[in-house]
Amino acid sequence: MSSLAPEAHIATIQWISNEYFGLNGTHYDTLEAPPSPLEFGRICRISRPVLIKGHRIPGVDRWTDEYLQHVMGDRSVSVALTPNGYADAVTPGPDGRLYFAEPAVEQMSMGCLLSKLACDARVSAKLSEVLYLQSQNGNLYSSSYFDSTEDELPELAPLRQDVPPDISWCTEALDRHPDAVNLWVGNDLSVTSIHSDPYENIYHVVRGCKVFTLLPPSEGWCLRERLYPHAKYARPHPGAPLVVQPTPGADPIRWSSILHPDHDDTLPAVAHPITITVRAGESMYLPAGWWHHVRQEGGITIALNWWYDVEMQGMTWTWLSLLRGPEDVPSGNTEADEENL
Amino acid sequence: MSSLAPEAHIATIQWISNEYFGLNGTHYDTLEAPPSPLEFGRICRISRPVLIKGHRIPGVDRWTDEYLQHVMGDRSVSVALTPNGYADAVTPGPDGRLYFAEPAVEQMSMGCLLSKLACDARVSAKLSEVLYLQSQNGNLYSSSYFDSTEDELPELAPLRQDVPPDISWCTEALDRHPDAVNLWVGNDLSVTSIHSDPYENIYHVVRGCKVFTLLPPSEGWCLRERLYPHAKYARPHPGAPLVVQPTPGADPIRWSSILHPDHDDTLPAVAHPITITVRAGESMYLPAGWWHHVRQEGGITIALNWWYDVEMQGMTWTWLSLLRGPEDVPSGNTEADEENL
């Protein structure tokens, strides 16, 4: 489809941003008990984040380190490694340019992961690489499970016995199964840089605590998205430290140039971030298209999430497309942006 | 709030219009039975019209002319009168300019209304004024009923015994009572010109049939809204024909200059009207902000509607405000527009 003139497009988004903030402010609801499907349907219609207490997942109550090691045994799980905790984030490369760098991925047992995470949390980050189980590919349940075409079990399948494939009140409200269910295991050193997903998302924190910095879709224009060449962390030889390795021929990645939206002074004054802390036993509804930066507190943090496809009928997709802004964004490798990082 | 530059604003709406149509087409669902509250919540989230069969309102099954006359007795009801069936529509005034003309309103008994409507349907429109009970002020239930501050009963209160104050699946889905419930009584000669309301709307046809020509909020820009001076039909002296009487000092009214969006050739090619015929016993969900032109078929047509306030949290209001277009619209009294009518 044809694109809008960038200036008109940005002016429109700024107008929407102002109107939307005027009506909604930074309010979010906190529920003391999980919603009924009917209530959750209303919540989805409003499409603002909600902190949900009291949604129990009995199976995960037994998730001590020993239990997780025992259930997973020697199976290897894919773990993201970075020197600084920023996986899928903007990072300087070997040539001094900025890259969108994916983490290195190494295989290890759950026991090894948990012991390294416990160690990392005690010693200085400088001494160790940062590990984060964040494979987010439906590592517990993927769409093939739901449409009964699963021919290979995901890495974390042994933990399915403790995690339901869906959240009943969400499934009923949206009239669809999840597209993916993921486990996330990290510590205070791992950070997820700000981005948005085209999914309705239910997070549930099992252990530790997650601190979300959120912006509505209407304020994505404040995130100064730029184009970055693609790279991936790699270990040149066994035992060597990780280095950023540019990916030849890869398409550039559009990503926010703001690394720390959770710091007061890095967002423009017209952005109105919402901070929601989700503690062990609590859940959060993160609506489709909402921007989120996630950090963790309290040592080893274990969380689950259920992604549901966004509704494609009606206005939502058009609304989110409009708010994504012009297709052409500037290169991130300019002097101004390097100063910003 | 500050307004957008009109050119940028219109370009954005045209882009949205194209994207929205690409995703949604002119599809509408038909339900063979009323939705559950949960299902209706999903329908509202999609915000597209739905034809709903099988929603029975047992009380209205007894609504013969005789019954209605008997229940209403000699009470007077407010009836809109026009020479041409166009109440609240753009009409030439005595000076040849175009006006937004409200109907004259006269009081009569239900028996008188029904007999005149039956007669009108048989003889030529030229011989008689067109009558339409369309007071749409909560003539059955208004908000004061729901918040228990009602100190005066509406004109049609005797018919409450047959009409429930709300539609349970809608009330539960939206978690609110209606803002107004109205009865509409007219015949094939009455037309409602195209407009939109900030309400979620459930129509139910009791007798006859209503033909809706609908446009989504994204296509309102195709309706060539113009500013018209305000007028009202009046009868200069008893027995005289109705004349358009300009209203001195009234604010001009913004209204579509397209009188016949139900005719193939009056809308621009980029508009994609949807025609939905609602027959006796059928209901229709008309989402907030959808443009609708309504005509009637089958002699005396009796219908009910329940208006529910639109959700003010979230994106809907901002979306509808954006799609309403620039605040400044041209005057309707230009040569080009006169030719158009």
XYZ file of C-alpha atoms in Angstrom:
682
model
C 0.000 0.000 0.000
C 1.132 3.528 -0.669
C 2.767 5.343 2.171
C 1.918 8.641 3.767
C 4.139 11.676 3.362
C 6.476 11.442 6.378
C 5.789 14.959 7.627
C 2.023 14.538 7.522
C 2.388 11.144 9.102
C 4.487 12.360 12.012
C 2.252 15.383 12.583
C -0.743 13.055 12.769
C 0.949 10.734 15.229
C 1.894 13.675 17.444
C -1.706 14.850 17.407
C -2.944 11.340 18.273
C -0.344 11.042 21.002
C -1.574 14.240 22.624
C -5.267 13.343 22.309
C -4.729 9.815 23.582
C -2.730 11.003 26.570
C -5.362 13.647 27.324
C -8.031 10.966 27.553
C -6.056 8.168 29.189
C -3.199 9.722 31.139
C -0.831 7.161 32.632
C -3.529 5.266 34.437
C -3.451 1.499 34.700
C -5.777 -0.793 36.604
C -4.750 -3.309 39.233
C -7.045 -6.293 39.734
C -6.967 -8.146 43.037
C -8.217 -11.329 41.359
C -8.060 -12.642 37.791
C -10.763 -11.282 35.490
C -13.608 -13.356 34.140
C -13.485 -13.917 30.373
C -16.164 -11.224 30.027
C -14.128 -8.760 32.097
C -10.970 -9.564 30.203
C -12.824 -8.922 26.948
C -13.580 -5.395 28.198
C -9.933 -4.965 29.215
C -8.760 -5.982 25.734
C -11.183 -3.543 24.149
C -9.603 -0.733 26.168
C -6.147 -2.102 25.297
C -4.257 -0.639 28.250
C -1.952 -2.622 30.571
C -3.434 -4.185 33.683
C -1.629 -5.679 36.684
C -3.442 -8.851 37.737
C -2.997 -10.373 41.163
C -4.175 -13.753 42.370
C -3.868 -15.720 39.135
C -2.401 -18.927 40.529
C -0.507 -21.481 38.465
C -0.230 -24.260 41.030
C 2.400 -26.277 39.141
C 5.045 -23.580 39.407
C 4.850 -23.409 43.193
C 7.286 -26.336 43.263
C 9.841 -24.644 40.994
C 12.901 -24.671 43.235
C 16.299 -24.840 41.512
C 16.532 -28.489 42.535
C 13.143 -29.333 41.060
C 13.888 -27.578 37.759
C 17.260 -29.348 37.492
C 15.632 -32.643 38.288
C 12.832 -32.312 35.722
C 15.058 -30.981 32.956
C 17.969 -33.339 33.735
C 20.799 -33.247 31.234
C 18.751 -31.864 28.361
C 20.379 -28.864 26.838
C 18.539 -25.580 26.652
C 19.389 -22.595 24.455
C 20.690 -19.670 26.480
C 21.410 -16.166 25.200
C 24.814 -14.756 26.137
C 25.996 -11.163 26.014
C 28.822 -9.332 27.767
C 26.469 -6.671 29.107
C 22.979 -8.147 29.493
C 21.634 -6.442 26.382
C 20.424 -9.130 23.998
C 18.654 -7.875 20.841
C 19.839 -4.356 21.488
C 21.826 -1.550 19.908
C 25.526 -2.008 20.652
C 28.827 -0.658 19.283
C 30.577 -3.083 16.957
C 34.274 -3.730 16.357
C 34.452 -0.861 13.871
C 32.891 1.634 16.277
C 29.599 1.683 14.361
C 26.340 0.847 16.111
C 24.741 -2.514 15.407
C 21.559 -4.274 16.349
C 23.243 -7.219 18.039
C 21.609 -10.533 18.708
C 23.023 -12.546 21.575
C 25.256 -15.556 21.154
C 23.317 -18.715 21.899
C 24.923 -21.621 23.737
C 23.521 -24.890 24.948
C 23.724 -25.899 28.588
C 21.739 -27.808 31.155
C 19.163 -26.096 33.346
C 21.364 -26.857 36.357
C 24.320 -25.119 34.762
C 22.175 -22.096 33.811
C 20.755 -21.715 37.298
C 24.110 -21.991 39.008
C 25.704 -19.455 36.666
C 22.770 -17.069 37.134
C 23.082 -17.358 40.924
C 26.790 -16.664 40.665
C 26.339 -13.714 38.296
C 23.990 -12.092 40.712
C 26.610 -12.156 43.463
C 29.727 -11.090 41.627
C 30.439 -8.086 39.510
C 28.975 -8.142 36.021
C 32.434 -7.385 34.693
C 33.678 -10.809 35.622
C 31.128 -12.834 33.744
C 28.981 -12.990 30.676
C 25.302 -12.409 31.192
C 23.039 -15.389 30.579
C 19.350 -15.225 29.787
C 17.053 -18.039 28.813
C 14.860 -15.981 26.462
C 14.479 -18.172 23.394
C 10.880 -16.861 22.973
C 10.142 -19.316 20.171
C 7.369 -21.098 21.983
C 9.884 -22.900 24.137
C 7.017 -24.406 26.175
C 4.201 -24.499 23.624
C 4.247 -23.222 20.053
C 1.469 -22.867 17.503
C 2.136 -26.407 16.216
C 1.028 -27.711 19.623
C -2.282 -25.901 19.340
C -3.002 -26.921 15.759
C -1.875 -30.512 16.486
C 0.967 -30.528 13.952
C 3.751 -30.737 16.510
C 6.390 -33.176 15.277
C 9.179 -32.124 17.624
C 8.875 -31.174 21.255
C 10.323 -27.820 22.292
C 13.350 -27.704 24.588
C 11.374 -27.066 27.719
C 8.633 -29.636 27.109
C 9.337 -31.459 30.418
C 8.086 -28.352 32.233
C 4.721 -28.500 30.466
C 3.482 -30.652 33.325
C 3.499 -27.514 35.482
C 2.403 -24.859 32.977
C -1.035 -24.787 31.374
C -0.982 -24.253 27.599
C -3.286 -21.281 27.874
C -4.862 -18.766 30.235
C -8.524 -19.698 30.191
C -9.937 -16.194 30.695
C -7.783 -14.873 27.871
C -8.479 -17.761 25.497
C -12.224 -17.421 26.053
C -12.256 -13.656 25.706
C -10.217 -13.685 22.498
C -11.725 -16.930 21.132
C -8.324 -18.252 20.098
C -5.449 -20.302 21.455
C -2.079 -18.750 22.184
C 0.430 -18.547 19.376
C 3.350 -19.280 21.720
C 4.065 -19.883 25.404
C 7.551 -19.124 26.701
C 9.666 -19.500 29.799
C 12.132 -16.732 30.670
C 14.975 -17.325 33.165
C 17.492 -14.581 33.946
C 18.830 -12.351 36.671
C 19.244 -8.663 37.484
C 21.855 -8.246 34.756
C 19.570 -9.068 31.834
C 17.607 -6.331 30.174
C 15.147 -6.451 27.286
C 15.487 -3.310 25.191
C 12.341 -1.384 24.336
C 10.280 -2.812 21.491
C 6.680 -3.752 20.680
C 5.054 -6.980 19.514
C 1.909 -7.619 17.471
C 0.550 -9.857 20.223
C -1.769 -9.646 23.164
C 0.535 -10.748 25.935
C 0.017 -12.206 29.395
C 3.114 -12.251 31.603
C 3.307 -14.181 34.834
C 6.248 -13.870 37.228
C 7.148 -17.075 39.061
C 10.198 -15.881 40.984
C 11.942 -12.514 41.399
C 10.376 -9.456 39.873
C 10.107 -7.752 36.488
C 10.043 -4.002 36.063
C 8.301 -2.917 32.872
C 8.694 0.542 31.395
C 5.781 0.943 29.014
C 4.708 3.406 26.348
C 1.401 3.253 24.464
C 1.527 2.664 20.683
C 0.803 6.374 20.247
C 4.131 7.316 21.863
C 6.390 5.037 19.825
C 7.412 8.112 17.822
C 9.271 9.307 20.955
C 11.632 6.324 20.779
C 13.749 7.683 17.915
C 13.820 4.509 15.877
C 16.841 4.223 13.594
C 18.191 1.672 11.145
C 21.106 -0.411 12.394
C 23.158 -3.029 10.587
C 22.633 -6.508 11.947
C 25.212 -8.308 14.062
C 25.441 -11.183 16.462
C 27.642 -11.856 19.426
C 30.071 -14.677 18.732
C 32.971 -16.325 20.478
C 35.918 -16.384 18.056
C 37.338 -19.510 19.705
C 36.440 -21.541 22.781
C 37.152 -19.611 25.956
C 37.519 -16.283 24.166
C 35.329 -13.320 25.150
C 32.236 -12.540 23.076
C 32.611 -10.037 20.252
C 30.044 -8.286 18.070
C 30.203 -9.929 14.645
C 28.493 -8.015 11.815
C 26.208 -10.181 9.653
C 27.207 -9.770 5.998
C 24.301 -9.102 3.666
C 21.658 -8.943 6.387
C 18.869 -6.396 6.143
C 19.240 -3.493 8.544
C 17.070 -3.576 11.645
C 14.756 -0.783 12.711
C 15.131 -0.296 16.465
C 14.781 2.374 19.121
C 17.974 4.331 19.709
C 16.959 4.858 23.337
C 18.679 2.268 25.511
C 17.404 3.472 28.858
C 13.785 4.607 28.618
C 13.574 3.669 32.305
C 15.883 6.588 33.139
C 14.098 9.864 33.646
C 16.040 11.972 31.218
C 16.334 9.847 28.103
C 12.826 10.177 26.695
C 11.406 13.411 25.282
C 9.183 15.307 27.730
C 6.103 14.504 25.627
C 6.536 10.776 26.345
C 4.649 9.475 29.363
C 6.193 6.154 30.384
C 4.316 3.904 32.781
C 6.317 1.766 35.181
C 4.707 -1.476 36.335
C 6.522 -3.835 38.664
C 5.294 -7.424 38.447
C 6.240 -9.475 41.477
C 6.294 -13.229 42.025
C 2.754 -14.586 41.724
C 1.491 -11.559 39.789
C 0.515 -11.303 36.129
C 0.321 -8.453 33.685
C -1.714 -7.928 30.539
C 0.445 -6.134 27.984
C -1.743 -5.105 25.036
C -0.632 -5.601 21.440
C 1.544 -2.803 20.132
C 2.566 -1.409 23.532
C 6.273 -0.626 23.795
C 8.056 -2.336 26.667
C 11.503 -2.269 28.231
C 11.978 -4.984 30.844
C 14.512 -5.324 33.614
C 14.628 -7.717 36.505
C 15.163 -7.453 40.244
C 15.599 -9.898 43.088
C 18.199 -12.340 41.810
C 17.086 -15.177 39.592
C 13.863 -14.167 37.882
C 11.632 -16.760 36.293
C 8.650 -15.736 34.226
C 6.149 -17.132 31.752
C 4.333 -15.477 28.921
C 1.411 -16.356 26.672
C 1.268 -14.625 23.297
C -2.060 -14.400 21.525
C -2.373 -13.158 17.947
C -3.853 -9.695 17.717
C -7.353 -9.390 16.221
C -6.992 -8.649 12.517
C -10.613 -7.664 11.946
C -11.612 -4.115 12.783
C -9.419 -1.103 13.348
C -6.575 -2.355 15.558
C -4.110 -3.334 12.864
C -4.626 -0.146 10.884
C -4.246 1.886 14.062
C -0.980 0.163 14.997
C 0.339 0.477 11.423
C -0.367 4.194 11.413
C 1.318 4.671 14.779
C 4.438 2.788 13.701
C 5.285 5.905 11.713
C 7.000 6.417 8.361
C 8.665 3.393 6.786
C 11.880 5.257 6.172
C 13.794 5.980 9.347
C 17.284 7.517 9.430
C 20.431 5.514 9.920
C 21.459 5.148 13.542
C 25.094 5.689 12.719
C 25.220 9.444 12.838
C 27.145 11.618 15.262
C 24.005 12.738 17.052
C 22.930 9.196 17.761
C 26.316 8.071 18.989
C 26.233 10.886 21.512
C 22.806 9.741 22.571
C 24.127 6.304 23.433
C -6.430 20.706 21.710
C -4.539 21.958 18.721
C -5.739 20.820 15.354
C -3.898 19.085 12.574
C -3.081 20.835 9.314
C -6.097 20.006 7.110
C -4.047 18.617 4.224
C -2.017 16.294 6.438
C -5.190 15.303 8.225
C -7.075 14.415 5.050
C -4.083 12.552 3.586
C -3.902 10.475 6.763
C -7.588 9.655 6.692
C -7.350 8.582 3.062
C -4.436 6.314 3.948
C -6.384 4.835 6.878
C -9.447 4.407 4.702
C -7.456 2.384 2.184
C -5.694 0.246 4.804
C -8.895 -0.395 6.735
C -10.787 -1.408 3.612
C -7.895 -3.653 2.553
C -8.156 -5.551 5.820
C -11.907 -5.557 6.327
C -13.555 -5.226 2.941
C -17.322 -4.871 3.135
C -17.831 -8.011 5.167
C -20.414 -8.172 7.919
C -21.427 -11.133 10.034
C -24.933 -12.515 10.367
C -25.728 -14.373 13.575
C -28.565 -16.880 13.587
C -29.058 -16.417 17.336
C -28.267 -13.579 19.747
C -24.650 -13.527 20.968
C -23.653 -14.326 24.517
C -22.240 -11.345 26.453
C -18.759 -12.767 25.836
C -19.397 -13.055 22.094
C -20.863 -9.579 21.945
C -17.751 -8.255 23.700
C -15.664 -9.674 20.846
C -18.038 -8.131 18.309
C -17.695 -4.717 19.943
C -13.913 -5.027 19.914
C -14.036 -5.543 16.159
C -16.531 -2.694 15.865
C -18.160 -3.741 12.610
C -21.919 -4.061 12.035
C -23.563 -7.409 12.683
C -27.053 -8.575 11.708
C -28.523 -10.556 14.595
C -31.439 -12.921 14.137
C -33.492 -14.616 16.803
C -33.357 -11.933 19.496
C -36.953 -12.089 20.672
C -38.704 -9.307 22.553
C -41.907 -11.127 23.499
C -43.842 -8.011 24.541
C -43.808 -6.513 21.065
C -45.439 -9.529 19.471
C -48.782 -8.045 20.511
C -48.115 -4.655 18.883
C -51.057 -4.431 16.506
C -52.346 -0.957 15.666
C -55.304 -1.617 17.946
C -53.118 -2.633 20.850
C -50.830 0.376 20.497
C -53.831 2.717 20.303
C -55.364 1.068 23.315
C -52.240 1.249 25.488
C -51.357 4.816 24.516
C -54.963 6.040 24.596
C -55.380 9.796 24.178
C -51.861 10.677 25.286
C -50.153 12.934 22.819
C -46.878 11.898 21.256
C -44.394 14.153 19.441
C -44.297 13.459 15.735
C -41.856 14.922 13.208
C -43.433 16.392 10.077
C -41.787 17.260 6.780
C -43.144 17.731 3.263
C -40.686 15.190 1.832
C -39.748 12.668 4.515
C -36.332 14.215 5.145
C -36.175 15.253 8.791
C -32.787 16.557 9.980
C -31.545 16.850 6.444
C -30.165 19.344 3.948
C -33.032 21.125 2.198
C -33.452 24.277 0.096
C -34.915 27.188 2.068
C -37.251 29.999 0.986
C -34.290 32.053 -0.271
C -32.941 29.204 -2.411
C -30.007 28.575 -0.051
C -29.478 25.164 1.468
C -30.330 24.666 5.115
C -30.016 21.887 7.649
C -33.726 21.665 8.380
C -35.197 20.077 11.459
C -38.729 18.773 11.122
C -41.764 20.496 12.522
C -43.017 18.675 15.592
C -46.718 18.263 16.289
C -48.572 16.411 18.982
C -51.093 13.736 18.179
C -52.407 10.482 19.559
C -50.869 7.154 18.602
C -54.127 6.243 16.868
C -53.976 9.373 14.737
C -50.308 8.741 13.859
C -50.920 5.152 12.819
C -53.934 5.975 10.668
C -52.097 8.813 8.918
C -49.066 6.600 8.326
C -51.276 3.886 6.833
C -52.917 6.466 4.588
C -49.595 8.014 3.527
C -48.373 4.662 2.452
C -51.308 4.272 0.098
C -51.567 7.697 -1.490
C -49.003 9.777 -3.280
C -46.453 11.517 -1.104
C -47.397 14.753 -2.820
C -50.781 14.792 -1.180
C -49.670 14.601 2.381
C -47.004 15.579 4.826
C -44.679 12.822 5.950
C -44.944 11.821 9.598
C -42.256 10.083 11.603
C -42.224 9.339 15.302
C -38.461 9.755 15.757
C -38.139 11.866 18.899
C -34.959 9.895 19.832
C -34.726 11.560 23.217
C -35.100 8.393 25.223
C -38.821 8.339 24.472
C -39.065 4.924 26.198
C -36.197 5.088 28.706
C -33.681 7.885 29.166
C -30.567 8.064 31.314
C -32.592 9.462 34.219
C -34.421 6.137 34.377
C -31.171 4.242 34.728
C -29.650 6.529 37.340
C -32.967 6.691 39.246
C -33.438 10.453 38.885
C -36.467 10.252 36.637
C -38.997 12.890 37.717
C -41.109 12.859 34.581
C -42.108 9.871 32.509
C -41.334 10.000 28.779
C -44.157 10.169 26.273
C -44.111 6.494 25.467
C -43.839 5.209 29.027
C -47.022 3.098 28.728
C -45.184 0.911 26.202
C -42.431 0.132 28.697
C -44.452 -2.869 29.773
C -43.508 -4.486 26.468
C -39.941 -3.258 25.987
C -37.069 -4.231 28.292
C -34.916 -1.292 29.413
C -31.784 -2.957 28.136
C -30.388 -5.761 26.003
C -28.801 -8.077 28.539
C -25.941 -9.339 26.337
C -25.009 -5.791 25.420
C -25.290 -4.416 28.966
C -23.116 -7.222 30.313
C -20.518 -6.968 27.572
C -20.187 -3.205 27.920
C -20.705 -3.125 31.709
C -23.054 -0.169 31.472
C -26.724 0.621 31.094
C -28.089 2.219 27.938
C -28.079 5.982 27.721
C -31.420 6.035 25.875
C -34.025 3.658 24.475
C -36.248 4.891 21.652
C -39.263 3.856 19.634
C -39.386 4.781 15.921
C -42.646 4.684 13.970
C -42.765 5.708 10.308
C -43.467 4.471 6.830
C -41.738 4.135 3.454
C -41.714 7.901 2.982
C -39.443 8.697 5.927
C -35.714 8.729 5.467
C -32.927 9.386 7.955
C -30.083 11.233 6.247
C -26.578 9.878 6.664
C -24.878 10.743 9.953
C -22.940 9.051 12.759
C -23.476 8.893 16.515
C -21.023 8.464 19.387
C -22.998 5.466 20.633
C -22.905 1.707 20.396
C -26.335 1.048 18.959
C -28.658 -1.957 18.911
C -31.608 -1.678 16.530
C -34.525 -4.050 16.578
C -37.237 -4.004 13.919
C -40.716 -4.862 15.191
C -42.691 -4.388 11.971
C -41.784 -3.575 8.377
C -38.147 -3.372 7.419
C -35.260 -0.936 7.633
C -32.610 -0.626 4.964
C -29.317 0.736 6.289
C -26.606 2.128 4.046
C -23.463 2.100 6.157
C -19.948 3.472 5.892
C -17.169 2.812 8.403
C -15.771 5.786 10.356
C -12.758 5.696 8.041
C -14.913 6.587 5.028
C -16.722 9.575 6.517
C -14.383 11.798 4.484
C -16.247 10.587 1.359
C -19.464 12.199 2.569
C -18.443 15.763 1.674
C -19.545 17.361 4.909
C -20.423 21.028 4.585
C -21.668 23.788 6.887
C -25.340 24.669 6.540
C -27.364 27.367 8.274
C -29.949 25.958 10.646
C -33.669 25.985 9.893
C -36.818 24.250 11.002
C -40.001 23.369 9.216
C -42.924 25.434 10.485
C -46.563 25.926 9.594
C -47.172 29.688 9.200
C -50.823 29.306 10.234
C -53.082 26.357 10.996
C -53.826 24.382 7.858
C -51.025 26.005 5.839
C -48.307 23.862 4.246
C -44.959 23.500 6.011
C -42.203 25.930 5.064
C -38.494 25.971 5.863
C -37.971 28.698 8.466
C -34.340 29.796 8.980
C -33.324 30.000 12.665
C -31.872 33.455 13.354
C -28.592 33.402 15.260
C -28.217 29.622 15.308
C -24.803 28.047 14.813
C -24.343 26.440 11.413
C -24.612 22.671 11.263
C -21.961 20.377 9.808
C -23.686 17.739 7.702
C -23.069 15.473 4.730
C -23.987 17.072 1.406
C -24.816 13.638 0.004
C -28.542 13.058 0.246
C -28.670 9.663 -1.422
C -25.676 7.534 -0.425
C -27.965 4.571 -1.117
C -27.869 5.432 -4.832
C -24.946 3.923 -6.672
C -23.574 7.050 -8.254
C -23.572 9.607 -5.476
C -20.594 8.445 -3.440
C -16.982 8.647 -4.652
C -15.631 5.351 -6.010
C -13.304 5.007 -3.007
C -16.303 4.701 -0.649
C -17.494 1.170 0.016
C -21.023 1.341 1.391
C -22.526 -1.713 3.044
C -26.270 -2.285 2.723
C -27.946 -4.219 5.521
C -31.670 -4.872 5.481
C -33.129 -5.503 8.931
C -36.498 -7.249 8.807
C -39.194 -7.668 11.440
C -37.806 -9.707 14.323
C -34.186 -9.003 13.420
C -31.667 -6.814 15.216
C -28.518 -5.037 14.126
C -25.456 -3.907 16.007
C -24.337 -0.548 14.630
C -20.940 0.311 16.115
C -20.155 3.779 17.443
C -19.013 6.194 14.773
C -20.396 4.246 11.801
C -22.211 6.415 9.266
C -25.770 5.355 8.531
C -28.539 6.336 6.146
C -31.835 4.636 6.907
C -34.909 4.115 4.808
C -37.926 1.950 5.386
C -39.886 -0.586 3.390
C -43.090 -2.524 3.871
C -45.568 0.106 5.009
C -45.653 1.092 8.648
C -42.260 0.351 10.147
C -41.833 0.129 13.887
C -38.388 -0.183 15.408
C -36.602 0.132 18.727
C -33.074 1.151 19.509
C -30.823 1.017 22.546
C -27.970 3.524 22.674
C -24.996 2.749 24.861
C -22.268 5.315 25.546
C -19.048 4.569 23.706
C -16.057 3.486 25.817
C -13.988 6.568 26.609
C -10.918 4.692 27.841
C -8.454 3.443 25.272
C -8.113 4.413 21.644
C -11.675 4.526 20.301
C -12.451 8.172 20.961
C -9.124 9.375 19.577
C -9.605 7.182 16.513
C -13.103 8.545 15.866
C -11.943 12.135 16.455
C -9.133 11.719 13.942
C -11.477 10.218 11.369
C -14.016 13.019 11.739
C -11.546 15.130 9.769
C -10.612 18.799 9.889
C -12.778 21.053 12.044
C -13.197 23.593 9.286
C -15.414 22.388 6.499
C -16.543 24.559 3.564
C -19.933 26.188 3.340
C -22.540 24.042 1.628
C -23.963 26.979 -0.248
C -21.690 27.007 -3.231
C -22.628 26.411 -6.825
C -20.900 23.031 -6.895
C -22.881 21.773 -3.964
C -26.194 22.997 -5.258
C -25.585 21.033 -8.425
C -24.793 18.025 -6.306
C -28.214 18.169 -4.694
